[in-house]
PDB file of C-alpha atoms in Angstrom:
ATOM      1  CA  UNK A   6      20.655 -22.971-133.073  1.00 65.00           C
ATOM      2  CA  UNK A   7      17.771 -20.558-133.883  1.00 81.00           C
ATOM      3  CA  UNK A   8      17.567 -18.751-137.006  1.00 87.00           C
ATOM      4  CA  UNK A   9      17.294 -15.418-136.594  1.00 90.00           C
ATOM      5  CA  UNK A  10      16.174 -12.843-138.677  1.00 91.00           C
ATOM      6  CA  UNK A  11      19.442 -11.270-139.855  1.00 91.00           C
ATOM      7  CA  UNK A  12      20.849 -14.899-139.830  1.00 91.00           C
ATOM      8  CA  UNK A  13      18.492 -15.700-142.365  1.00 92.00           C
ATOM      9  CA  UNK A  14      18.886 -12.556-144.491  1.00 93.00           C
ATOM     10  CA  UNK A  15      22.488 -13.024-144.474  1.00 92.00           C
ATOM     11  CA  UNK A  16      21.555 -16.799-145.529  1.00 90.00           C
ATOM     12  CA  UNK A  17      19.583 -15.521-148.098  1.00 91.00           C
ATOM     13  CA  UNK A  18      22.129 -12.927-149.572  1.00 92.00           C
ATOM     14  CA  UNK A  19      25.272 -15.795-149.771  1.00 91.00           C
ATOM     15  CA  UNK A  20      22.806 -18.161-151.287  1.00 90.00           C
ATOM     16  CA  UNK A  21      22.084 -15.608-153.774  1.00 89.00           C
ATOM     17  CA  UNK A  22      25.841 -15.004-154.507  1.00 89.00           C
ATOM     18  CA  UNK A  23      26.667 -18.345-155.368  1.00 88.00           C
ATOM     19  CA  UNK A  24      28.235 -19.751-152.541  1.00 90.00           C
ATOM     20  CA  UNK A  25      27.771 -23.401-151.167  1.00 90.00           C
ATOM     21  CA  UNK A  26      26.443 -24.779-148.638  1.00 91.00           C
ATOM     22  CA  UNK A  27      29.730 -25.325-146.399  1.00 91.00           C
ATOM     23  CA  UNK A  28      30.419 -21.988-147.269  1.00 92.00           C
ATOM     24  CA  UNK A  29      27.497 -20.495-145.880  1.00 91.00           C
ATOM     25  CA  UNK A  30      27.912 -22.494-142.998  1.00 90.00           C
ATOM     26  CA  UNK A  31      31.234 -21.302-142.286  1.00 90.00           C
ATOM     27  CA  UNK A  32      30.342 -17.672-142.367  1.00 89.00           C
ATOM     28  CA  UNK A  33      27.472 -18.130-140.115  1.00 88.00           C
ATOM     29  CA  UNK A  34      29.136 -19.877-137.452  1.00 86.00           C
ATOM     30  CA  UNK A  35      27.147 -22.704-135.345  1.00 87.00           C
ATOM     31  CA  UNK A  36      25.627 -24.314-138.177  1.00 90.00           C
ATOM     32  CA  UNK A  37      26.151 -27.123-140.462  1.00 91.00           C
ATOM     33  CA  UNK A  38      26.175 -27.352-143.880  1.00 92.00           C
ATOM     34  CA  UNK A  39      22.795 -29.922-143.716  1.00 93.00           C
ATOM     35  CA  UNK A  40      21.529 -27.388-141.230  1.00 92.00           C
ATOM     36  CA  UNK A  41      21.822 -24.726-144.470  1.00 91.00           C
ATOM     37  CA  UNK A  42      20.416 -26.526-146.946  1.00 91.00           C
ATOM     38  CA  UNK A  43      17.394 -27.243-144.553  1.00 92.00           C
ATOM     39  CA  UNK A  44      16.779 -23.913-144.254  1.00 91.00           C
ATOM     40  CA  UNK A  45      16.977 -23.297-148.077  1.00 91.00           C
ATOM     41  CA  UNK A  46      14.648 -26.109-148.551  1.00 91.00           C
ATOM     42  CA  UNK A  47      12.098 -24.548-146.109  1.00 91.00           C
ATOM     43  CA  UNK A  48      12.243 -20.500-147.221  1.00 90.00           C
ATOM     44  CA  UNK A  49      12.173 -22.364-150.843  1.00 88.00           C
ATOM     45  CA  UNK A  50      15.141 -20.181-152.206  1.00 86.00           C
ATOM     46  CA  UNK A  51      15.475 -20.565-156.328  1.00 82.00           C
ATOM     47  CA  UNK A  52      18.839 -21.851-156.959  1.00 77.00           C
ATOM     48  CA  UNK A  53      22.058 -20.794-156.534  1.00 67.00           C
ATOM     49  CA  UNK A  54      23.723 -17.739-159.198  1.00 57.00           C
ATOM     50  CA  UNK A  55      25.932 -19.945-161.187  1.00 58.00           C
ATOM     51  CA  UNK A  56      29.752 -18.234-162.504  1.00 50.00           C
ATOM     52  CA  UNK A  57      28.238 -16.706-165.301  1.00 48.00           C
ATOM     53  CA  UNK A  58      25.493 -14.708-163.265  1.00 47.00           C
ATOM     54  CA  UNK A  59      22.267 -16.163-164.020  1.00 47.00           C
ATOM     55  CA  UNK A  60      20.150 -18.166-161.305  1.00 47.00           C
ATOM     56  CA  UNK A  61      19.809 -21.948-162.338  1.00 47.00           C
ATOM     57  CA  UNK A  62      15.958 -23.099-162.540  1.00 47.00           C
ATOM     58  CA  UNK A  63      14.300 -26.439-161.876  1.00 47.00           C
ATOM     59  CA  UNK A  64      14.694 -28.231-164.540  1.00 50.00           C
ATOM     60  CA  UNK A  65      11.013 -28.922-166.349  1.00 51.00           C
ATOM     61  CA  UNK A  66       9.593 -32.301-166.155  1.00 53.00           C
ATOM     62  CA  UNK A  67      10.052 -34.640-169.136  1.00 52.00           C
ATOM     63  CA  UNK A  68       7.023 -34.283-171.323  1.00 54.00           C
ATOM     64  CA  UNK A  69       6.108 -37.939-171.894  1.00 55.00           C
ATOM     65  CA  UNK A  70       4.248 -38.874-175.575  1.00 53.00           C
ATOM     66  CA  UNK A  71       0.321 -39.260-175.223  1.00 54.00           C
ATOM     67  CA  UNK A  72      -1.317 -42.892-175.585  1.00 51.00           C
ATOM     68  CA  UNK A  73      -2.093 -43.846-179.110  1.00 52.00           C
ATOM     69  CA  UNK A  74      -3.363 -47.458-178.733  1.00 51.00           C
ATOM     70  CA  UNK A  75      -6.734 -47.968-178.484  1.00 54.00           C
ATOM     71  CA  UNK A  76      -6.778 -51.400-177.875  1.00 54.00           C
ATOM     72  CA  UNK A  77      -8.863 -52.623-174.755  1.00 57.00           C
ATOM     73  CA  UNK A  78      -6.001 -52.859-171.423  1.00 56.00           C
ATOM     74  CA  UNK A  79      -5.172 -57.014-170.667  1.00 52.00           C
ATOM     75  CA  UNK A  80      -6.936 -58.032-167.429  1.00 54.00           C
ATOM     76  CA  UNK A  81      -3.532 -59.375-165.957  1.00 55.00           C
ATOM     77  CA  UNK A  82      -0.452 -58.944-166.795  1.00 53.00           C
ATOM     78  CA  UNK A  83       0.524 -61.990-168.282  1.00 55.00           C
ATOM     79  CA  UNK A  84      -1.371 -61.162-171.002  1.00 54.00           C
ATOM     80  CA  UNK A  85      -0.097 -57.575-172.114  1.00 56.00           C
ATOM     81  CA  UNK A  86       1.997 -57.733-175.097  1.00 58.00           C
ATOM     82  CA  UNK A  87       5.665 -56.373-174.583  1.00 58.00           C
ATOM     83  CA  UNK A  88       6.695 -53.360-175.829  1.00 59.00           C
ATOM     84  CA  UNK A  89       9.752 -51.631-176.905  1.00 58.00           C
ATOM     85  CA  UNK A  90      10.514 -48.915-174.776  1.00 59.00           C
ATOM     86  CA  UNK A  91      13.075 -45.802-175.623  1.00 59.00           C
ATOM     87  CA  UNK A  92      15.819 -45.173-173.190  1.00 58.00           C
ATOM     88  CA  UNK A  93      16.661 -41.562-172.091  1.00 57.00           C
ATOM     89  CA  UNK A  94      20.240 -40.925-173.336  1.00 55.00           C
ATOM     90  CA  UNK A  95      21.652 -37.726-171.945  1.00 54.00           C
ATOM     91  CA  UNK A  96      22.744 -35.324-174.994  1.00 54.00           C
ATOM     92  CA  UNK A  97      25.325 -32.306-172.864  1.00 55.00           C
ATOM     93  CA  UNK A  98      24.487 -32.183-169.403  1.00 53.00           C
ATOM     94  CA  UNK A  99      20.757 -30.934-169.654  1.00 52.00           C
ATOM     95  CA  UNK A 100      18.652 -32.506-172.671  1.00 54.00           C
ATOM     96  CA  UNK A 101      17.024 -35.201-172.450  1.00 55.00           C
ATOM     97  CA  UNK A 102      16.234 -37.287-175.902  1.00 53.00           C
ATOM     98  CA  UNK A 103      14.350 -40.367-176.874  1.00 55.00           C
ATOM     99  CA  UNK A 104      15.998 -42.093-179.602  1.00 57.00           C
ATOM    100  CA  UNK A 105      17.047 -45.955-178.813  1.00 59.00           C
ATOM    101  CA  UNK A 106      14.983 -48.439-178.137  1.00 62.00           C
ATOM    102  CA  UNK A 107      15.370 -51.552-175.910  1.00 64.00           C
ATOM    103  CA  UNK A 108      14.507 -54.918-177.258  1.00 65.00           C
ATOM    104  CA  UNK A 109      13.449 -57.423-174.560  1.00 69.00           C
ATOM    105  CA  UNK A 110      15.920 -60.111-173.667  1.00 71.00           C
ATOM    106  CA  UNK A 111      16.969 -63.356-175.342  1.00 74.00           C
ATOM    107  CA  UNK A 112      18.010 -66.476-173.195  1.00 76.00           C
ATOM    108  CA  UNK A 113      21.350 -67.833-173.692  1.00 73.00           C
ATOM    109  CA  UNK A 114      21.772 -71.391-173.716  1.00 75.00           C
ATOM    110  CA  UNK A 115      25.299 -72.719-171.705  1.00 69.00           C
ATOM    111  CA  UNK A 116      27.226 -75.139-173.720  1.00 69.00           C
ATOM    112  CA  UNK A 117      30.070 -76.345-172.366  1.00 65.00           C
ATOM    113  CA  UNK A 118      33.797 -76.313-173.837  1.00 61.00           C
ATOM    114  CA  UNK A 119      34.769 -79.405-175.131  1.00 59.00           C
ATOM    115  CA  UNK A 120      38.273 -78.888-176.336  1.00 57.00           C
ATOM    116  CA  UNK A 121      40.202 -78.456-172.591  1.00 57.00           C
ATOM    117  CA  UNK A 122      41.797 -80.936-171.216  1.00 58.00           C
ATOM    118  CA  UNK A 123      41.073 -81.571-167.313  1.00 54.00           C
ATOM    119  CA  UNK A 124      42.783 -83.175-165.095  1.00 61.00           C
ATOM    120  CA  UNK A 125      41.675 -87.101-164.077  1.00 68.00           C
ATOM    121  CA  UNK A 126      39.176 -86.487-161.755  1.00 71.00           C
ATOM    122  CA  UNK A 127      38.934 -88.623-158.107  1.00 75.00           C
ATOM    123  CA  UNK A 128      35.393 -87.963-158.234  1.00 81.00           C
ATOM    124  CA  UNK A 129      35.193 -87.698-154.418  1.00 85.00           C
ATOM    125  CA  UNK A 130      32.007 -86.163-152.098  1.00 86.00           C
ATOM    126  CA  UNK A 131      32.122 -83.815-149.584  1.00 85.00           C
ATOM    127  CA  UNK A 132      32.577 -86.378-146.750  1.00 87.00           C
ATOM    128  CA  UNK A 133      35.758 -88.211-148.229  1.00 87.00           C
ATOM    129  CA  UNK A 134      37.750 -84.537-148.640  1.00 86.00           C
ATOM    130  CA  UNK A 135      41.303 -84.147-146.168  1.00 88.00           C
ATOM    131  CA  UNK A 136      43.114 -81.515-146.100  1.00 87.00           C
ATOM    132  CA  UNK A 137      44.985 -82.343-149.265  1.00 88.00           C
ATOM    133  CA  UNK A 138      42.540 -82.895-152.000  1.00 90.00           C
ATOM    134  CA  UNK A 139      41.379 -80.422-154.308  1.00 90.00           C
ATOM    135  CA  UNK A 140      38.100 -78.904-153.399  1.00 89.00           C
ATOM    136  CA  UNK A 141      36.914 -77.660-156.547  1.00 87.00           C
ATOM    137  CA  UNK A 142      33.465 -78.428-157.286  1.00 89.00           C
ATOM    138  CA  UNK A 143      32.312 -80.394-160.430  1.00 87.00           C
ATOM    139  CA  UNK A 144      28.921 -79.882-161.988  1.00 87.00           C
ATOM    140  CA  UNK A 145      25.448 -79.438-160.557  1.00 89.00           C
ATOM    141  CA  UNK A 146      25.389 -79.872-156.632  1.00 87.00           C
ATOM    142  CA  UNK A 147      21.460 -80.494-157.459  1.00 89.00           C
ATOM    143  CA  UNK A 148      22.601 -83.405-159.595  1.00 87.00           C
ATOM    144  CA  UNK A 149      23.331 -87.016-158.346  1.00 86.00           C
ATOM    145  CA  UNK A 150      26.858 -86.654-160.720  1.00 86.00           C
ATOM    146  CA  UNK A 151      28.183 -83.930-158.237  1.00 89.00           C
ATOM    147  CA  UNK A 152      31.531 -84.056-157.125  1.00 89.00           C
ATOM    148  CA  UNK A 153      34.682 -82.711-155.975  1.00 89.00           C
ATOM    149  CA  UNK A 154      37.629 -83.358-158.193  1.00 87.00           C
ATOM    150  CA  UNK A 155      39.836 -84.962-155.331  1.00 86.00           C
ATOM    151  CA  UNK A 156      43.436 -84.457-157.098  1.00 88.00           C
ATOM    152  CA  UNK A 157      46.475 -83.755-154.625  1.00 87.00           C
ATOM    153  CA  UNK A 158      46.315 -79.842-153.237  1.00 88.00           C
ATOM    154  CA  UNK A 159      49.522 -78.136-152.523  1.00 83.00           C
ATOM    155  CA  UNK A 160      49.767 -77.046-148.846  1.00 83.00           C
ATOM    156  CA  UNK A 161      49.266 -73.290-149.577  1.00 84.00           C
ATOM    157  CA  UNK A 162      45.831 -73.481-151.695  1.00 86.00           C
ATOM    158  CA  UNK A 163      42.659 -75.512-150.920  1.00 89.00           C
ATOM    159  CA  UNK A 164      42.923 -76.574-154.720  1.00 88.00           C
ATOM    160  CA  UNK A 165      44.974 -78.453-157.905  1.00 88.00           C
ATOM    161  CA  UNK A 166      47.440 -77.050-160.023  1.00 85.00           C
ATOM    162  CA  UNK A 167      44.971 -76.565-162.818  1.00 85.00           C
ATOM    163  CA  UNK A 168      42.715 -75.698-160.741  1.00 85.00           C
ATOM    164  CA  UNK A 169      44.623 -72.861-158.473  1.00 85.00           C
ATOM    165  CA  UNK A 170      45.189 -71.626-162.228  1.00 84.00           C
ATOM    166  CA  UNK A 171      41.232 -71.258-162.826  1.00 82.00           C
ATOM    167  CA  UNK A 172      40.791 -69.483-159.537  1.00 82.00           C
ATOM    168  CA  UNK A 173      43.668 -66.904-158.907  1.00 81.00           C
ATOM    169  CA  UNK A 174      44.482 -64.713-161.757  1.00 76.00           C
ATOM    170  CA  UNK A 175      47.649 -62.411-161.349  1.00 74.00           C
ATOM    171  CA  UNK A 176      46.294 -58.536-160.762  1.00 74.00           C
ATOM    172  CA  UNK A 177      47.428 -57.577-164.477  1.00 72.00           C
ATOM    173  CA  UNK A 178      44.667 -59.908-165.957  1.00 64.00           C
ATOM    174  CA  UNK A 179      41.729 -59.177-163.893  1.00 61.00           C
ATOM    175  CA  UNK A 180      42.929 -55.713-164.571  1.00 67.00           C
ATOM    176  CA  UNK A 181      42.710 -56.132-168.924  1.00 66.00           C
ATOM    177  CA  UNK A 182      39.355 -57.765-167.682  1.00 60.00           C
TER     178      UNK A 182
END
């Protein structure tokens, strides 16, 4: 398709009016809607006239806060202190403000519940599973205590009772999740 040059006044003139992309393409005929915005990109057209009549600008850069410290820069990274930074938090659809900040990370420790009660256990590996013992996995496959729990699995599910309970949940629940 070559863009001639009342194609690309008439390009010029919709674009100018408001209309999309696919529009555009549609009234020119032969030419796609990535084809369009292509050419916009290239004749670097401002942006479209929005409803209310005014052409939308590029939005200006963020103006990021000047350095205060004056402390000499760490030589490797390890040895930079870390800092709070603020988070952008949109305020309408346009403005940009600075006004949280985000705390660095604390590690959770796992403890385990104590008060359930499990099923006995079979305590059998990998190579003594059939076709009706319950597959599910207990604790650490990096530890020498790791085991499958063995129990009798119904024919329908590769796990226990209890333990088809921990691993399907009805759609409603996952849903609330």
């Amino acid at each position: 398709m070559n863009w001639t040059d009342e194609r690309v006044e008439k390009l010029k003139r919709l674009w100018s009016e408001g209309l999309s992309a696919s529009q555009i393409a549609a009234q020119l005929g032969g030419v796609s809607r990535n084809a369009v915005i292509g050419k916009v990109h290239r004749l670097n057209l401002p942006g479209r006239a929005k409803a209310g009549g005014t052409v939308a600008t590029a939005r200006p850069a963020a103006k990021r806060p000047a350095a205060t410290t004056t402390a000499p820069r760490a030589t490797n990274f390890q040895a930079r202190p870390a800092a709070a930074r603020p988070a952008a938090r949109t305020a309408g659809a346009t403005a940009l403000k600075d006004d949280q900040s985000i705390d660095t990370a604390q590690v959770l420790e796992y403890v385990p519940v104590t008060n359930t009660s499990l099923p006995t256990s079979l305590r059998l590996t990998l190579t003594e599973l059939t076709e009706r013992t319950c597959k599910w996995p207990v604790g650490d496959p990096l530890k020498d205590d790791f085991h499958f729990c063995g129990c009798e699995a119904s024919e329908s599910s590769p796990y226990c009772k209890f333990h088809a309970k921990m691993a399907y949940q009805p759609v409603s629940e996952r849903r609330r999740a």
